[in-house]
mmCIF file of C-alpha atoms in Angstrom:
data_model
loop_
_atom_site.group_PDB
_atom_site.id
_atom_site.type_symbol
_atom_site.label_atom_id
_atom_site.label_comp_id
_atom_site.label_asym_id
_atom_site.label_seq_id
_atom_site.Cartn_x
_atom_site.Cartn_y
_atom_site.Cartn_z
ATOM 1 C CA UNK E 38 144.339 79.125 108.946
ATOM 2 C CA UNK E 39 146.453 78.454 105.987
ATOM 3 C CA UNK E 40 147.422 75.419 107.070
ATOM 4 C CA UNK E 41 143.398 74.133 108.024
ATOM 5 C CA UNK E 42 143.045 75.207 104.051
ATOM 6 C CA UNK E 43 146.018 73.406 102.482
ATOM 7 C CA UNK E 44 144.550 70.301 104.048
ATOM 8 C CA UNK E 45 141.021 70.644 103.021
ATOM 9 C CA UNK E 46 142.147 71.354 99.793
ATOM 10 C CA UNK E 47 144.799 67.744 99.769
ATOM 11 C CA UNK E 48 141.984 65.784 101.513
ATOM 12 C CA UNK E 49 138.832 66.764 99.981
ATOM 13 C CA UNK E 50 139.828 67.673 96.342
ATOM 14 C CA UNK E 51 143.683 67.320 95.106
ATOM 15 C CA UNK E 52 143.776 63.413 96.135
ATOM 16 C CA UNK E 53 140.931 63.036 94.285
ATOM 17 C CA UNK E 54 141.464 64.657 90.644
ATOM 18 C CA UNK E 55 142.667 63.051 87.758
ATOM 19 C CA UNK E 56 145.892 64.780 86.983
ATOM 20 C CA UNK E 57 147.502 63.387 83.564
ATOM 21 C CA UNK E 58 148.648 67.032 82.983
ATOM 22 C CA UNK E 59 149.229 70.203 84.019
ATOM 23 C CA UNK E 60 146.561 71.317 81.728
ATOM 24 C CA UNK E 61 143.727 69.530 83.853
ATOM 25 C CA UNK E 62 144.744 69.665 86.790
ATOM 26 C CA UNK E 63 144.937 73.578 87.019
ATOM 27 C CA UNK E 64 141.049 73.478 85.758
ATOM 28 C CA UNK E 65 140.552 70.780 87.749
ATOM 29 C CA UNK E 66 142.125 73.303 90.803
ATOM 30 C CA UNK E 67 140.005 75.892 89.618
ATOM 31 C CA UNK E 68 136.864 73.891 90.018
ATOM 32 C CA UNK E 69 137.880 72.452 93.771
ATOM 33 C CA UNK E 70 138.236 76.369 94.571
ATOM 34 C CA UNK E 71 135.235 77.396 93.319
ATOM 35 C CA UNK E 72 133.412 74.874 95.269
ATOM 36 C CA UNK E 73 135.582 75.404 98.215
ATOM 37 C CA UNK E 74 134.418 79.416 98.357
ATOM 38 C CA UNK E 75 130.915 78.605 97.527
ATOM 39 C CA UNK E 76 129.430 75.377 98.570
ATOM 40 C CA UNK E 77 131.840 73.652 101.339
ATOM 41 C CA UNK E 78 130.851 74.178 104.777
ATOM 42 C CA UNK E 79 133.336 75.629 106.899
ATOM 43 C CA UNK E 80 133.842 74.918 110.370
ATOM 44 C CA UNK E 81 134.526 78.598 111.393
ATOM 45 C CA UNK E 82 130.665 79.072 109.609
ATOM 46 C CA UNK E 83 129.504 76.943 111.743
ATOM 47 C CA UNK E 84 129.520 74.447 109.291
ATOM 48 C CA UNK E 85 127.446 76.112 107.054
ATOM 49 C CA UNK E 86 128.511 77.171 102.873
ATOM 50 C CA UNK E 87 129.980 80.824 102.303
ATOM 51 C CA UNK E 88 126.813 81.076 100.647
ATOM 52 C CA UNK E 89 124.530 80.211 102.649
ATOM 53 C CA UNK E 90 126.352 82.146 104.960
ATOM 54 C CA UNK E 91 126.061 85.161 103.126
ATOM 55 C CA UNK E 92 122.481 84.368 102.342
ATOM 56 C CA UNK E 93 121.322 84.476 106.218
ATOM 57 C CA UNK E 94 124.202 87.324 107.297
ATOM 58 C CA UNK E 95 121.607 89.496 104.125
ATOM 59 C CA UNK E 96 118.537 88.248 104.757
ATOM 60 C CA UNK E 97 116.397 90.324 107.110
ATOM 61 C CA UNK E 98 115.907 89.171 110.689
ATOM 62 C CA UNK E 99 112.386 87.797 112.148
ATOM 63 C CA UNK E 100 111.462 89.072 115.328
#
C-alpha cells in the first residue's frame, strides 16, 4: 500500500511542482496531500474521493 502511495504521490503531484526551494516545495507537499486525502479518487474507493466516500458511507440509505 505504501508503495501504490509513493507513486501516486511521484506521478500525480511531486513531478509536477515547482521546487526552487525547500521552502515551496514542503507547502507545495502539503497541498498535493491535502488533495490526495480529500479529493483524489482512490482505486480501493472504488474510484471515488475520501470525501465523497465519507459522504455516501454517512448519508442515510434509500430503500
Amino acid at each position: 500500500m505504501a508503495e501504490s502511495f509513493v507513486k501516486t504521490m511521484k506521478r500525480d503531484y511531486v513531478s509536477w511542482m515547482p521546487k526552487p526551494d525547500a521552502r515551496p516545495a514542503l507547502q507545495n507537499l502539503a497541498i498535493a496531500f491535502d488533495h490526495y486525502n480529500e479529493s483524489h479518487p482512490h482505486n480501493a474507493l472504488k474510484y471515488r474521493s475520501p470525501r465523497e466516500f465519507r459522504q455516501q458511507a454517512n448519508s442515510p440509505t434509500q430503500a
